[in-house]
JSON list of C-alpha atoms in Angstrom, two decimals:
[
{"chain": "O", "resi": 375, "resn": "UNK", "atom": "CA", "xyz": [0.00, 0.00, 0.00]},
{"chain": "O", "resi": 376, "resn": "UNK", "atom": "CA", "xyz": [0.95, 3.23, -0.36]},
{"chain": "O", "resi": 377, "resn": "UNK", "atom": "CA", "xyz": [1.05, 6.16, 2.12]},
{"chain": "O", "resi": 378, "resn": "UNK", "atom": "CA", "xyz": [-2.13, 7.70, 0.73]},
{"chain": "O", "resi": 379, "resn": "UNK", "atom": "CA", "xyz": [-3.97, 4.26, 0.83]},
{"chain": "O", "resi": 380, "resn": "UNK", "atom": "CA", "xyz": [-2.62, 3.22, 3.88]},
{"chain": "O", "resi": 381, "resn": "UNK", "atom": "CA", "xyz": [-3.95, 6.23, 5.44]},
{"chain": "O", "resi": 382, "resn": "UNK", "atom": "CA", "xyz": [-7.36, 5.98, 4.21]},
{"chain": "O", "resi": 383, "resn": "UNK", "atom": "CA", "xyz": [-7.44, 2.30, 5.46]},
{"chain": "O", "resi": 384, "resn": "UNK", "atom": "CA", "xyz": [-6.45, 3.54, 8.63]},
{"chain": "O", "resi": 385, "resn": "UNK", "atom": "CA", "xyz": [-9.43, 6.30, 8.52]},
{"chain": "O", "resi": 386, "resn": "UNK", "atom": "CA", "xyz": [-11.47, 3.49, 7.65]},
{"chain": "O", "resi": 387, "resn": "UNK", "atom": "CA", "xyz": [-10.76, 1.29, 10.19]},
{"chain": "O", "resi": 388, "resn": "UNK", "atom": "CA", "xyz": [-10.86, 2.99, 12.82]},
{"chain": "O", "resi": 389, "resn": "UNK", "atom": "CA", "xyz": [-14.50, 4.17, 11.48]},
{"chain": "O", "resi": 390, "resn": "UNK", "atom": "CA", "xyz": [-15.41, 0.94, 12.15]},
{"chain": "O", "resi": 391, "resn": "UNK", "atom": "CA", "xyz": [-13.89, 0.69, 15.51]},
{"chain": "O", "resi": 392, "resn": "UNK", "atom": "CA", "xyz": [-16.19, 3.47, 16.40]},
{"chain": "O", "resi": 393, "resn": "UNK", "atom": "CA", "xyz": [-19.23, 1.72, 14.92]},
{"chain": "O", "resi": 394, "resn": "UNK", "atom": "CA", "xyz": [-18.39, -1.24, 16.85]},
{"chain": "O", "resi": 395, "resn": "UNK", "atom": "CA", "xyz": [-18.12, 0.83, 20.34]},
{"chain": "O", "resi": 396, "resn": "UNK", "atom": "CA", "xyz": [-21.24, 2.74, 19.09]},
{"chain": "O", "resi": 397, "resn": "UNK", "atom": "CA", "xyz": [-23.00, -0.53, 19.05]},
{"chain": "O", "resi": 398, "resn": "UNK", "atom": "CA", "xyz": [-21.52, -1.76, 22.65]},
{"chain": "O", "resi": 399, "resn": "UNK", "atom": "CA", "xyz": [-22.50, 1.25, 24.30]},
{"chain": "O", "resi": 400, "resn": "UNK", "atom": "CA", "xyz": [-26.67, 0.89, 22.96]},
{"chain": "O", "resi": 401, "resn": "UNK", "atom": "CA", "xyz": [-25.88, -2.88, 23.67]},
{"chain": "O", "resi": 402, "resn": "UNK", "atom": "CA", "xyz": [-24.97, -2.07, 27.37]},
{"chain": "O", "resi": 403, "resn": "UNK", "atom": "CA", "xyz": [-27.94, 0.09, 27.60]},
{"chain": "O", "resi": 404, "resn": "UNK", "atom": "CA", "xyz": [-29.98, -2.55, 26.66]},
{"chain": "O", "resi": 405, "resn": "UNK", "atom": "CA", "xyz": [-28.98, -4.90, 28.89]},
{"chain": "O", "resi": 406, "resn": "UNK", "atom": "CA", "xyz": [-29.37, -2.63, 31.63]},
{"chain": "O", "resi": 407, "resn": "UNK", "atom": "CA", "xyz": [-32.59, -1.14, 31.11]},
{"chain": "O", "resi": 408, "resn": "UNK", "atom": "CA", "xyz": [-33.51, -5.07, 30.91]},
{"chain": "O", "resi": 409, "resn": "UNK", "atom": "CA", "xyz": [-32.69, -6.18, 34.33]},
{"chain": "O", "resi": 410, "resn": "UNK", "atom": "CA", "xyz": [-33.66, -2.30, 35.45]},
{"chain": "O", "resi": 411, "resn": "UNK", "atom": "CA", "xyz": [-37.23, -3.37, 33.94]},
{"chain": "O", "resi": 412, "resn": "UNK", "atom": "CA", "xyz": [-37.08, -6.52, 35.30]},
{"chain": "O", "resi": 413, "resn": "UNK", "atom": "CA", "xyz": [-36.26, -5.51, 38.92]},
{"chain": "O", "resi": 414, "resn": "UNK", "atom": "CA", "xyz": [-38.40, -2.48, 39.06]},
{"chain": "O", "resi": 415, "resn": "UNK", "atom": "CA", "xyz": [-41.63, -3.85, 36.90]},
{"chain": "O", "resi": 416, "resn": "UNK", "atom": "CA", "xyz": [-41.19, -0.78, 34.70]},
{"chain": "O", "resi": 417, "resn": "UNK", "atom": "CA", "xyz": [-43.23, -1.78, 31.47]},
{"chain": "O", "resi": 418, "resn": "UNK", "atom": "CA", "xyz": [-42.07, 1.30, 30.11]},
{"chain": "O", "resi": 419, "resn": "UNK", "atom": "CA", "xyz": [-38.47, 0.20, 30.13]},
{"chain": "O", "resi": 420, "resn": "UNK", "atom": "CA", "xyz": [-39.46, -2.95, 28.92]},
{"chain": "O", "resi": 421, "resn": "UNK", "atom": "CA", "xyz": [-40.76, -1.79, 25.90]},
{"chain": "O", "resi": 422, "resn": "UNK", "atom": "CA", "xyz": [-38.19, -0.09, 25.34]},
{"chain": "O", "resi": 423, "resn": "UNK", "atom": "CA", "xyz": [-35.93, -2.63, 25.18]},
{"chain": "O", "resi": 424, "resn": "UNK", "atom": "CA", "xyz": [-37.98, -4.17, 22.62]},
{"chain": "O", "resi": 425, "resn": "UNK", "atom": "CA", "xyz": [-37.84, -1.64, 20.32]},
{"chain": "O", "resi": 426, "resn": "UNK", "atom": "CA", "xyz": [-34.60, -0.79, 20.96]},
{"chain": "O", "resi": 427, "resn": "UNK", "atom": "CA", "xyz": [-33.34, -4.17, 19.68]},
{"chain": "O", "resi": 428, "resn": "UNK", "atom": "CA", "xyz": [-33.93, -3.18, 16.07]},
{"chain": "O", "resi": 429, "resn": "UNK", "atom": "CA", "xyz": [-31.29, -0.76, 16.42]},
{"chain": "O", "resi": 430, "resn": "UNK", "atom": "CA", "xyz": [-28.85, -3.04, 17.43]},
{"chain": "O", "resi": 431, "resn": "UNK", "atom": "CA", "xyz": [-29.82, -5.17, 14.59]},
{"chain": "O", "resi": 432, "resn": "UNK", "atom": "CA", "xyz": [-28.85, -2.38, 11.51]},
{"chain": "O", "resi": 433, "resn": "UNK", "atom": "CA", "xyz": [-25.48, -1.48, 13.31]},
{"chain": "O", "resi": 434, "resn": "UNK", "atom": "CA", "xyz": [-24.61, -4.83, 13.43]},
{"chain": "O", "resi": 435, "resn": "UNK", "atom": "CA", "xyz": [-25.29, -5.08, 9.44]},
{"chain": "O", "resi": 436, "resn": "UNK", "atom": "CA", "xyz": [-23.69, -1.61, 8.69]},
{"chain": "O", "resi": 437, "resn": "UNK", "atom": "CA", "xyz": [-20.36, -2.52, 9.87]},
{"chain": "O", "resi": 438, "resn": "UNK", "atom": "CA", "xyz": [-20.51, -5.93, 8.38]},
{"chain": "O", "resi": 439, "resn": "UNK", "atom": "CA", "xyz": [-20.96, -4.19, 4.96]},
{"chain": "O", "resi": 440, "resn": "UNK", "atom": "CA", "xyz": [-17.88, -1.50, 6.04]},
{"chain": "O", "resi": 441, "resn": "UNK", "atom": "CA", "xyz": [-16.06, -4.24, 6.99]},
{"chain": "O", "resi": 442, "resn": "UNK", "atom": "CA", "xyz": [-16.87, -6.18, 3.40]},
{"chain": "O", "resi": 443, "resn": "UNK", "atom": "CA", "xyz": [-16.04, -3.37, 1.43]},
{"chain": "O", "resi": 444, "resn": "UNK", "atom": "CA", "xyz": [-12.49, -2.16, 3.32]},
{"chain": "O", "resi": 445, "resn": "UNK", "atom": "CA", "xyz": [-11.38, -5.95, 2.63]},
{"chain": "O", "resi": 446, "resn": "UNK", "atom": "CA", "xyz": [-12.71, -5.83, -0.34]},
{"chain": "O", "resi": 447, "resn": "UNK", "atom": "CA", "xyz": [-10.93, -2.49, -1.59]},
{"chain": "O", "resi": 448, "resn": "UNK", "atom": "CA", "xyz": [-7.55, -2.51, 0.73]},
{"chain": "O", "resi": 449, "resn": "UNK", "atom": "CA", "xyz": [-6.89, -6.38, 0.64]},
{"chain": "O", "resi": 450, "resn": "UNK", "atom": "CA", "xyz": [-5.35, -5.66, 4.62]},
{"chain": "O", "resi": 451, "resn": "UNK", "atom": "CA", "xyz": [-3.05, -8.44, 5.16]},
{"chain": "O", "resi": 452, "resn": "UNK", "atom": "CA", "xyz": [-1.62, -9.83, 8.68]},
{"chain": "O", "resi": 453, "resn": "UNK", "atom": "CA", "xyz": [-2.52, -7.28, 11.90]},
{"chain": "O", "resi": 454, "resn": "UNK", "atom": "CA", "xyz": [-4.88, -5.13, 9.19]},
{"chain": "O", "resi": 455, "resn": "UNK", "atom": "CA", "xyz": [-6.50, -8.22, 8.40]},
{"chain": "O", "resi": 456, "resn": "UNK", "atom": "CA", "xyz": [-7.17, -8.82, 11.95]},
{"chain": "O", "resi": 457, "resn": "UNK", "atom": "CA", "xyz": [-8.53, -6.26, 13.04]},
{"chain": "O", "resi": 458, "resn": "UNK", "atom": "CA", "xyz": [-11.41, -6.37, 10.73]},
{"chain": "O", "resi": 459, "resn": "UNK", "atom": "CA", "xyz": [-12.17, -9.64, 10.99]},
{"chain": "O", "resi": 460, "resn": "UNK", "atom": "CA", "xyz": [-12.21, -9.08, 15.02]},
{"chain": "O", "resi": 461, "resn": "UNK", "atom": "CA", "xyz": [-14.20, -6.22, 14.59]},
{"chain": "O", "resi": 462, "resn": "UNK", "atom": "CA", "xyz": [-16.84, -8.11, 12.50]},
{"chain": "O", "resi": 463, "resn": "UNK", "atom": "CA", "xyz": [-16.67, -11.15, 14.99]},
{"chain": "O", "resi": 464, "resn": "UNK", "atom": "CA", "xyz": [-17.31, -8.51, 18.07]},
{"chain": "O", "resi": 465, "resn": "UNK", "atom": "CA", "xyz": [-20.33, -7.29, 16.37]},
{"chain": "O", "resi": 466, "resn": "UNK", "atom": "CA", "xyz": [-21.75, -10.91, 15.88]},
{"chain": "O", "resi": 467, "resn": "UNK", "atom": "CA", "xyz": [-21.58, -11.20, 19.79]},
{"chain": "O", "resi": 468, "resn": "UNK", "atom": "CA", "xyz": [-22.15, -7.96, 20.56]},
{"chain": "O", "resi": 469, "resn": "UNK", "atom": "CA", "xyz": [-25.70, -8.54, 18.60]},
{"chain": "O", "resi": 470, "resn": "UNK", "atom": "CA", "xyz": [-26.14, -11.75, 20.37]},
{"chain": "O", "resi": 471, "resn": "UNK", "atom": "CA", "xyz": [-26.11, -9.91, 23.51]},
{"chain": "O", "resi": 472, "resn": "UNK", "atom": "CA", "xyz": [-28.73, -7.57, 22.35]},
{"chain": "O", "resi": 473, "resn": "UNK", "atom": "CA", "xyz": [-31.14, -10.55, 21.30]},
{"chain": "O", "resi": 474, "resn": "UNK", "atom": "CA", "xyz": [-30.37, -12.01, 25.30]},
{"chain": "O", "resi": 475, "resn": "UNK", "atom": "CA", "xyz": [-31.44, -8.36, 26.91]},
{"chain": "O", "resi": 476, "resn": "UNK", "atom": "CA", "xyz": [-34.49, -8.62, 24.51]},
{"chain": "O", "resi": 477, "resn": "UNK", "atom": "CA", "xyz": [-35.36, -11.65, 25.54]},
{"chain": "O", "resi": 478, "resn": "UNK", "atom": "CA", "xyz": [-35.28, -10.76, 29.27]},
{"chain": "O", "resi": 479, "resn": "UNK", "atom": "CA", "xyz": [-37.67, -7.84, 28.43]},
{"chain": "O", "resi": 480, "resn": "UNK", "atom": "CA", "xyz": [-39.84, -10.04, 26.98]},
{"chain": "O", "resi": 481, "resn": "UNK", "atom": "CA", "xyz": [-39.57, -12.36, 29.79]},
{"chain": "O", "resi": 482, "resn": "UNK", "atom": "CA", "xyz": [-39.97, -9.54, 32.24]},
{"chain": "O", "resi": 483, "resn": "UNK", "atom": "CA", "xyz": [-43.00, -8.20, 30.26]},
{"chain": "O", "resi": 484, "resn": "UNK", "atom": "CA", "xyz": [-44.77, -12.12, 31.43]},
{"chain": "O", "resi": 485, "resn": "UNK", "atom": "CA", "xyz": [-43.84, -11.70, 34.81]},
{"chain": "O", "resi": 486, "resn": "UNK", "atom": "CA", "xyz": [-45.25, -8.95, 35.25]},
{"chain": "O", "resi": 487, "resn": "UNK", "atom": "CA", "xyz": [-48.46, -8.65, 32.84]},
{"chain": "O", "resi": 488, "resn": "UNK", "atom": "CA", "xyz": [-50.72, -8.15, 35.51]},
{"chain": "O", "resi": 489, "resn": "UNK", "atom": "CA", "xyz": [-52.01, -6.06, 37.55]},
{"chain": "O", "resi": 490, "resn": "UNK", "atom": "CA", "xyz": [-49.60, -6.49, 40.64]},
{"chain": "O", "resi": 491, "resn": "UNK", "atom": "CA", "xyz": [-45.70, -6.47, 39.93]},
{"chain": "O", "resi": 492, "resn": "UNK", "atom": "CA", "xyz": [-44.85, -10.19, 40.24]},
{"chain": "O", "resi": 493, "resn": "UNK", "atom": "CA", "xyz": [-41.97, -10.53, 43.31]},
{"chain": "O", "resi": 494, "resn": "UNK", "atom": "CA", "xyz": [-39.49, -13.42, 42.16]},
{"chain": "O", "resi": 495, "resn": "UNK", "atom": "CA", "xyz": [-38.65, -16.21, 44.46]},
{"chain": "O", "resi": 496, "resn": "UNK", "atom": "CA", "xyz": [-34.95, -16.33, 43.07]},
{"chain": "O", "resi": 497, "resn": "UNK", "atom": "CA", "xyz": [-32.88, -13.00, 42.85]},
{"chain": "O", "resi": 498, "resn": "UNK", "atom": "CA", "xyz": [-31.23, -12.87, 39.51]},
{"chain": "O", "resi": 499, "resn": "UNK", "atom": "CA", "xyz": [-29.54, -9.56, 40.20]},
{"chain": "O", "resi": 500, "resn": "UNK", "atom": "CA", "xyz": [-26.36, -10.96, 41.37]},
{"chain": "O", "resi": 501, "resn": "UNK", "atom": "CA", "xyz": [-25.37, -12.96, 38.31]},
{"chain": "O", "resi": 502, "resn": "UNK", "atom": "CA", "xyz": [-26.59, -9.77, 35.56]},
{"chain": "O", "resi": 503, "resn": "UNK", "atom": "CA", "xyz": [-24.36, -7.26, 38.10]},
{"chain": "O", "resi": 504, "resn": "UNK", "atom": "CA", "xyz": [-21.48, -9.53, 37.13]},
{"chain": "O", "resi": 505, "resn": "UNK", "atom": "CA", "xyz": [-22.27, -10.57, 33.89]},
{"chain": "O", "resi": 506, "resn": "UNK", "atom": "CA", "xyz": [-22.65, -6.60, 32.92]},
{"chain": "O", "resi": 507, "resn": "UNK", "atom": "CA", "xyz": [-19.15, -6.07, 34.37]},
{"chain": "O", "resi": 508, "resn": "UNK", "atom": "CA", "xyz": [-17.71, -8.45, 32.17]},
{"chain": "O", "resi": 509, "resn": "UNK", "atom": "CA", "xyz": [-19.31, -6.98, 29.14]},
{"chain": "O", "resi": 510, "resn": "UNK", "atom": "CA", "xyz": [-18.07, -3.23, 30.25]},
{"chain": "O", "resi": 511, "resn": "UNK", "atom": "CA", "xyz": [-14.86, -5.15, 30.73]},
{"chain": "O", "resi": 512, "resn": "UNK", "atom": "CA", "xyz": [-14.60, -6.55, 27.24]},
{"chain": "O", "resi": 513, "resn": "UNK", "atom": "CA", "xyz": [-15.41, -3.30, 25.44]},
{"chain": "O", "resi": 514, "resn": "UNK", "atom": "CA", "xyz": [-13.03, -1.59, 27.33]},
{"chain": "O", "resi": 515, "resn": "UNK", "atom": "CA", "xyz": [-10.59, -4.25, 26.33]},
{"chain": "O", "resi": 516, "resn": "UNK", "atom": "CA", "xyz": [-11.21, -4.06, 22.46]},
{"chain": "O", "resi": 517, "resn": "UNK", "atom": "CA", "xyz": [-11.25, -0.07, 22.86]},
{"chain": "O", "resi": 518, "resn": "UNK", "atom": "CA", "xyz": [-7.66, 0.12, 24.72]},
{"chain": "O", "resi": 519, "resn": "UNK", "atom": "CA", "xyz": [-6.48, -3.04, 22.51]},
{"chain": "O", "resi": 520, "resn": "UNK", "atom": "CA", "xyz": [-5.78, -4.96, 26.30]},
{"chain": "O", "resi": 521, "resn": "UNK", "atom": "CA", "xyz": [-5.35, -8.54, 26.38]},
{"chain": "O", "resi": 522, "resn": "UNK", "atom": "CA", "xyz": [-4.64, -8.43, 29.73]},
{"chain": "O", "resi": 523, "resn": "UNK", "atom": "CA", "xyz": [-8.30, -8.50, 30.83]},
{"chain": "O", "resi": 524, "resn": "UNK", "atom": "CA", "xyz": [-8.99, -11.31, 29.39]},
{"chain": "O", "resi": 525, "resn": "UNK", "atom": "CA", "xyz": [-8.13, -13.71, 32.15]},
{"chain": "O", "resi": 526, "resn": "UNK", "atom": "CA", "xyz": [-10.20, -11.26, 34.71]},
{"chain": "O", "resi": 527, "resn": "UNK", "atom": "CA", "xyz": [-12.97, -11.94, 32.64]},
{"chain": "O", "resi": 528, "resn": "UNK", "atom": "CA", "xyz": [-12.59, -15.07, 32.12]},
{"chain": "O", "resi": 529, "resn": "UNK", "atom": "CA", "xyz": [-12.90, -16.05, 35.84]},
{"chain": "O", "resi": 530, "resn": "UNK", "atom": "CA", "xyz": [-15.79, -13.20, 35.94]},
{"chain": "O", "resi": 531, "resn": "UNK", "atom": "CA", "xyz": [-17.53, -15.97, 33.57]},
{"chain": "O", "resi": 532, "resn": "UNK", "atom": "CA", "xyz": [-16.85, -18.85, 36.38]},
{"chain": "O", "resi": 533, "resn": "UNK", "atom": "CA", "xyz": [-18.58, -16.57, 38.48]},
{"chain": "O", "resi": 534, "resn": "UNK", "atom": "CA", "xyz": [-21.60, -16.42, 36.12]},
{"chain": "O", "resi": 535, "resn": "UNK", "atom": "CA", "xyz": [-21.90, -19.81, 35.89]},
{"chain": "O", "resi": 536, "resn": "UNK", "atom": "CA", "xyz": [-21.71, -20.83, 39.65]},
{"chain": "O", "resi": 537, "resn": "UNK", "atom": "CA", "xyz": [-24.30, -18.43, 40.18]},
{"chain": "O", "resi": 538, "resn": "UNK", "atom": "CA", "xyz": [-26.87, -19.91, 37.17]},
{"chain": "O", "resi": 539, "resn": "UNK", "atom": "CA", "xyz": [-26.08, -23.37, 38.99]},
{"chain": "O", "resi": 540, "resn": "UNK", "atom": "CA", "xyz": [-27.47, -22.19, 42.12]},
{"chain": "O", "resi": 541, "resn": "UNK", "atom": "CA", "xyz": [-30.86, -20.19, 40.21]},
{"chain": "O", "resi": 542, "resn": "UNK", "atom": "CA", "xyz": [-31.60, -23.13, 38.90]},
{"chain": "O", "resi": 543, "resn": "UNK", "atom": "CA", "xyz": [-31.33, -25.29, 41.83]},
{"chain": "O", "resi": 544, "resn": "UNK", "atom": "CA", "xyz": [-33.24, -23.36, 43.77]},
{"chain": "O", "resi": 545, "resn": "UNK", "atom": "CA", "xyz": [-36.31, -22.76, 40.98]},
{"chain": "O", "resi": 546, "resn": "UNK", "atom": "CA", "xyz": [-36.05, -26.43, 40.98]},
{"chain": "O", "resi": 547, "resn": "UNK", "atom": "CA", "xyz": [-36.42, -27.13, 44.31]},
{"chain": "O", "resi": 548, "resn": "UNK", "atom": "CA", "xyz": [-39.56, -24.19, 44.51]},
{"chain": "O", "resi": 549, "resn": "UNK", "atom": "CA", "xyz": [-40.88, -25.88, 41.07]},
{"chain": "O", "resi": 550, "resn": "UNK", "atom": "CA", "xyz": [-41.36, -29.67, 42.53]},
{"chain": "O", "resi": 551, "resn": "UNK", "atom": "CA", "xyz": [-42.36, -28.28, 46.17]},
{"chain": "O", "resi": 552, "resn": "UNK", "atom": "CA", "xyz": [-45.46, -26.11, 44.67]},
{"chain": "O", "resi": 553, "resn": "UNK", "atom": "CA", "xyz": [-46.30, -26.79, 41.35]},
{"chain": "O", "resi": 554, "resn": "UNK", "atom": "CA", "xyz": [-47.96, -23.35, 40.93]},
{"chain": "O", "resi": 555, "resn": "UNK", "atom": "CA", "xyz": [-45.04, -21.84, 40.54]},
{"chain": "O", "resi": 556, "resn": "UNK", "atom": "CA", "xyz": [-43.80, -23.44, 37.78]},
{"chain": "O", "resi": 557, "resn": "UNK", "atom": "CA", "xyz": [-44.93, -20.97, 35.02]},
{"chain": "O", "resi": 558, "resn": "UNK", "atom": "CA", "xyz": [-43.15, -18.24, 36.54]},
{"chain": "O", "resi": 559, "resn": "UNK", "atom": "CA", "xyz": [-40.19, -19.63, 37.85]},
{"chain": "O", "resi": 560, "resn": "UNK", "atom": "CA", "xyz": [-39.74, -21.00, 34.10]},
{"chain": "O", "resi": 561, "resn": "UNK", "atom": "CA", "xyz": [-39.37, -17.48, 32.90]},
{"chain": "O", "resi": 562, "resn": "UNK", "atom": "CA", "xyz": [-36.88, -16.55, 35.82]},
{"chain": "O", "resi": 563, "resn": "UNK", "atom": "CA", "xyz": [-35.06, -19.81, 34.33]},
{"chain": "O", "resi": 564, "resn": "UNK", "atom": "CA", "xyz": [-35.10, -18.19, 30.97]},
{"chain": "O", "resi": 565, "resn": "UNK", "atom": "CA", "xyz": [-33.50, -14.88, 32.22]},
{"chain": "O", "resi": 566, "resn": "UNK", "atom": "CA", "xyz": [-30.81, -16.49, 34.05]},
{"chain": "O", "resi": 567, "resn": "UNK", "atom": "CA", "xyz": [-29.97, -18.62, 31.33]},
{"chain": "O", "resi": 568, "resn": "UNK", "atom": "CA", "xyz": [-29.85, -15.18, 28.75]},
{"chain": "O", "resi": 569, "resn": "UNK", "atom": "CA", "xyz": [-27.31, -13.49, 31.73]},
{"chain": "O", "resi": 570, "resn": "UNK", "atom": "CA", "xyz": [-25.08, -16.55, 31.12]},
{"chain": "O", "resi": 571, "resn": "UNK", "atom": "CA", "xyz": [-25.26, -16.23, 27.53]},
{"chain": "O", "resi": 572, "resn": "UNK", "atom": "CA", "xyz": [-24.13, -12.34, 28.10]},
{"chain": "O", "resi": 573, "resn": "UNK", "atom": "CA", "xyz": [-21.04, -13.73, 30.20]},
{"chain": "O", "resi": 574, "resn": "UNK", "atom": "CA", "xyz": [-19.65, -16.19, 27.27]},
{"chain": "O", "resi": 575, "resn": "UNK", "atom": "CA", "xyz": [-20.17, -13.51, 25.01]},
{"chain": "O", "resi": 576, "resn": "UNK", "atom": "CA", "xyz": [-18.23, -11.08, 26.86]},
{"chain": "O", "resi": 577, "resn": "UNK", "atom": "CA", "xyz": [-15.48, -13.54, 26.94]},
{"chain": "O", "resi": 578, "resn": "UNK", "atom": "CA", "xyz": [-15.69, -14.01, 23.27]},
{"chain": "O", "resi": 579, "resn": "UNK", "atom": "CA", "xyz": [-14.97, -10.23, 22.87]},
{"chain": "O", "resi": 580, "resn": "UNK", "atom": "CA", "xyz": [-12.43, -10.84, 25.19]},
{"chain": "O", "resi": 581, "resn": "UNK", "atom": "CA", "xyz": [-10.86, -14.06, 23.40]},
{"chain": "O", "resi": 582, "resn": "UNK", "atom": "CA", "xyz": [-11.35, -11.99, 20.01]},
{"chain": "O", "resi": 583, "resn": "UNK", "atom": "CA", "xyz": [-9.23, -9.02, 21.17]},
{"chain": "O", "resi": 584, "resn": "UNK", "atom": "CA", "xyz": [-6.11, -11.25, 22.12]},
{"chain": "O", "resi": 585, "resn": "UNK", "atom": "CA", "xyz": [-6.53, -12.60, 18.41]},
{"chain": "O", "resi": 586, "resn": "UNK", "atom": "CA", "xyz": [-6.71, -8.92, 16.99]},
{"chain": "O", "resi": 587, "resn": "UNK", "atom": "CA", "xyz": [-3.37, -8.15, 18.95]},
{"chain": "O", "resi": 588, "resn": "UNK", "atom": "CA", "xyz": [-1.14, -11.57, 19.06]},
{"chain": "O", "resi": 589, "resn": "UNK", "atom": "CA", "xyz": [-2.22, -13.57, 15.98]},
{"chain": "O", "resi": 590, "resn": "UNK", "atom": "CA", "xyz": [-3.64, -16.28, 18.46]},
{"chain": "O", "resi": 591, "resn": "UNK", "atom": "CA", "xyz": [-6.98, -17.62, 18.50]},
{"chain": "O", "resi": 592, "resn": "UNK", "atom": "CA", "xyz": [-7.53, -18.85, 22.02]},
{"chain": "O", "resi": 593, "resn": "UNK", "atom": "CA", "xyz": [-11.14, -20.18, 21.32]},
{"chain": "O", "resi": 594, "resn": "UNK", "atom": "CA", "xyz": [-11.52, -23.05, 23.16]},
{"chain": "O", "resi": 595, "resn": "UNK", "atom": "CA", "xyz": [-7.85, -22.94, 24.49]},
{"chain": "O", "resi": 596, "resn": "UNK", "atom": "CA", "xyz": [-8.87, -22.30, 28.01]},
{"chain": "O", "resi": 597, "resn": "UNK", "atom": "CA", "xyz": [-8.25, -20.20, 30.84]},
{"chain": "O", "resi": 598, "resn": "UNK", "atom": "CA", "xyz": [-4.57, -20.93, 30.77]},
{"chain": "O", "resi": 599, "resn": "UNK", "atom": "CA", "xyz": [-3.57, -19.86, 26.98]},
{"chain": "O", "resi": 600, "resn": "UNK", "atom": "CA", "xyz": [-6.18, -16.46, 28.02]},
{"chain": "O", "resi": 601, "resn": "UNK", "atom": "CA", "xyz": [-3.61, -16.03, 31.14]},
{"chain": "O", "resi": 602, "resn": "UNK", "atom": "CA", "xyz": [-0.44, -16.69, 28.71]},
{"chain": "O", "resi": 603, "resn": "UNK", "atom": "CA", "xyz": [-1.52, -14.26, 26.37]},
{"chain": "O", "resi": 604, "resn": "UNK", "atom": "CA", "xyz": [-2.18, -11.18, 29.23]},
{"chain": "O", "resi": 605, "resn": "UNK", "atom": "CA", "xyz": [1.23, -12.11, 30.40]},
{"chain": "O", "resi": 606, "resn": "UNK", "atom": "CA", "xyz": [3.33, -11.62, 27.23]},
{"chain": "O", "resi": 607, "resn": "UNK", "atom": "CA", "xyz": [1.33, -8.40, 27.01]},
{"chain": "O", "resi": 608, "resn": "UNK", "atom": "CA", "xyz": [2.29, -7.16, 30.57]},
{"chain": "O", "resi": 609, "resn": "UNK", "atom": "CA", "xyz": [6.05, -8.32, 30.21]},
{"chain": "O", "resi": 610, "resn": "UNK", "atom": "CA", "xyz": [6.40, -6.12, 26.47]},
{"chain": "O", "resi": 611, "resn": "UNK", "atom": "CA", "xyz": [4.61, -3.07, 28.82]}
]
């Protein structure tokens, strides 16, 4: 490439980093006006996560098309390469985590669909106040190019999942002792599992980050090659 073309690529690029931090902050709105909904039986804010999901929806297909066309017209090679392809993977999760807040709404919206706000035997708050720390995490990461949250986040996501262990054990145990309470204690099941599903794809943003920086894809490596990764980066700083 030349200067000229290497600058515009640059330009462009970093367009599309802006898209996909654009998209992550409506995405962590979303989420949090979710379990805000949720916890508070605003219907309001419920709806408005509803709606609000379309949004998420065209960003997510704008800056797969950027992303298309700038390896379509630069042909980035190596790091450049990279970076767009980790940019378009974010926005994959990044979307996934917009369907999971929308489908607490709509959960949420059941709960509480009549006239008194429904109280839930199992507090879910616990699990989303992590699981939206690990997502505010993971931005941050792919904003500041750091691979050395990764491994924070990563046992964030053990957190997650202890936590959706003991939800489900205990609507289990409510579900078999009165089976009245099935219906409802169903949907709390749902919303757990979608504040899981926002943990593992916070740690895919995480996992796609270290890829975008070393050249490693640590998919399915495990929490070891995640910690192996932060510490190269912390011995170059």
């Amino acid at each position: 490439m030349t200067e000229h073309i290497y600058k515009q690529f640059d330009a462009d690029l970093e367009a599309i980093r802006s898209g996909v931090l654009q998209m992550g902050g409506l995405v962590e709105s979303q989420v949090a006006n979710a379990i805000t909904g949720l916890k508070n039986a605003d219907k309001a804010l419920i709806e408005k996560v509803i709606a609000g999901d379309h949004r998420i929806n065209l960003l997510e297909v704008e800056i797969d098309e950027a992303c298309s066309q700038l390896i379509a017209k630069r042909q980035p090679a190596a790091s450049d390469l990279r970076s767009v392809i980790g940019a378009m993977k974010t926005v994959t999760d990044l979307e996934r985590i917009g369907d999971e807040a929308k489908k607490i709404a709509k959960a949420a919206r059941r709960l509480h669909s009549g006239d008194l706000p429904y109280t839930p035997k199992v507090d879910v708050s616990h699990a989303a106040t992590i699981a939206q720390e690990m997502l505010r995490k993971a931005l941050d990461s792919f904003a500041r190019s750091d691979v050395t949250l990764a491994p924070e986040i990563a046992h964030k996501d053990d957190e997650v999942d202890t936590a959706f262990e003991g939800i489900t054990r205990q609507l289990i145990t409510y579900m078999m002792e009165d089976p009245r309470t099935i219906s409802n204690s169903l949907e709390t099941l749902f919303i757990a599992k979608s504040i899981e599903r926002i943990g593992d794809h916070a740690v895919n943003i995480s996992e796609y980050v270290i890829y975008m920086a070393h050249g490693r894809d640590v998919r399915y490596a495990g929490t070891a090659a995640v910690e192996q990764e932060a510490a190269k980066e912390r011995t170059r700083g």
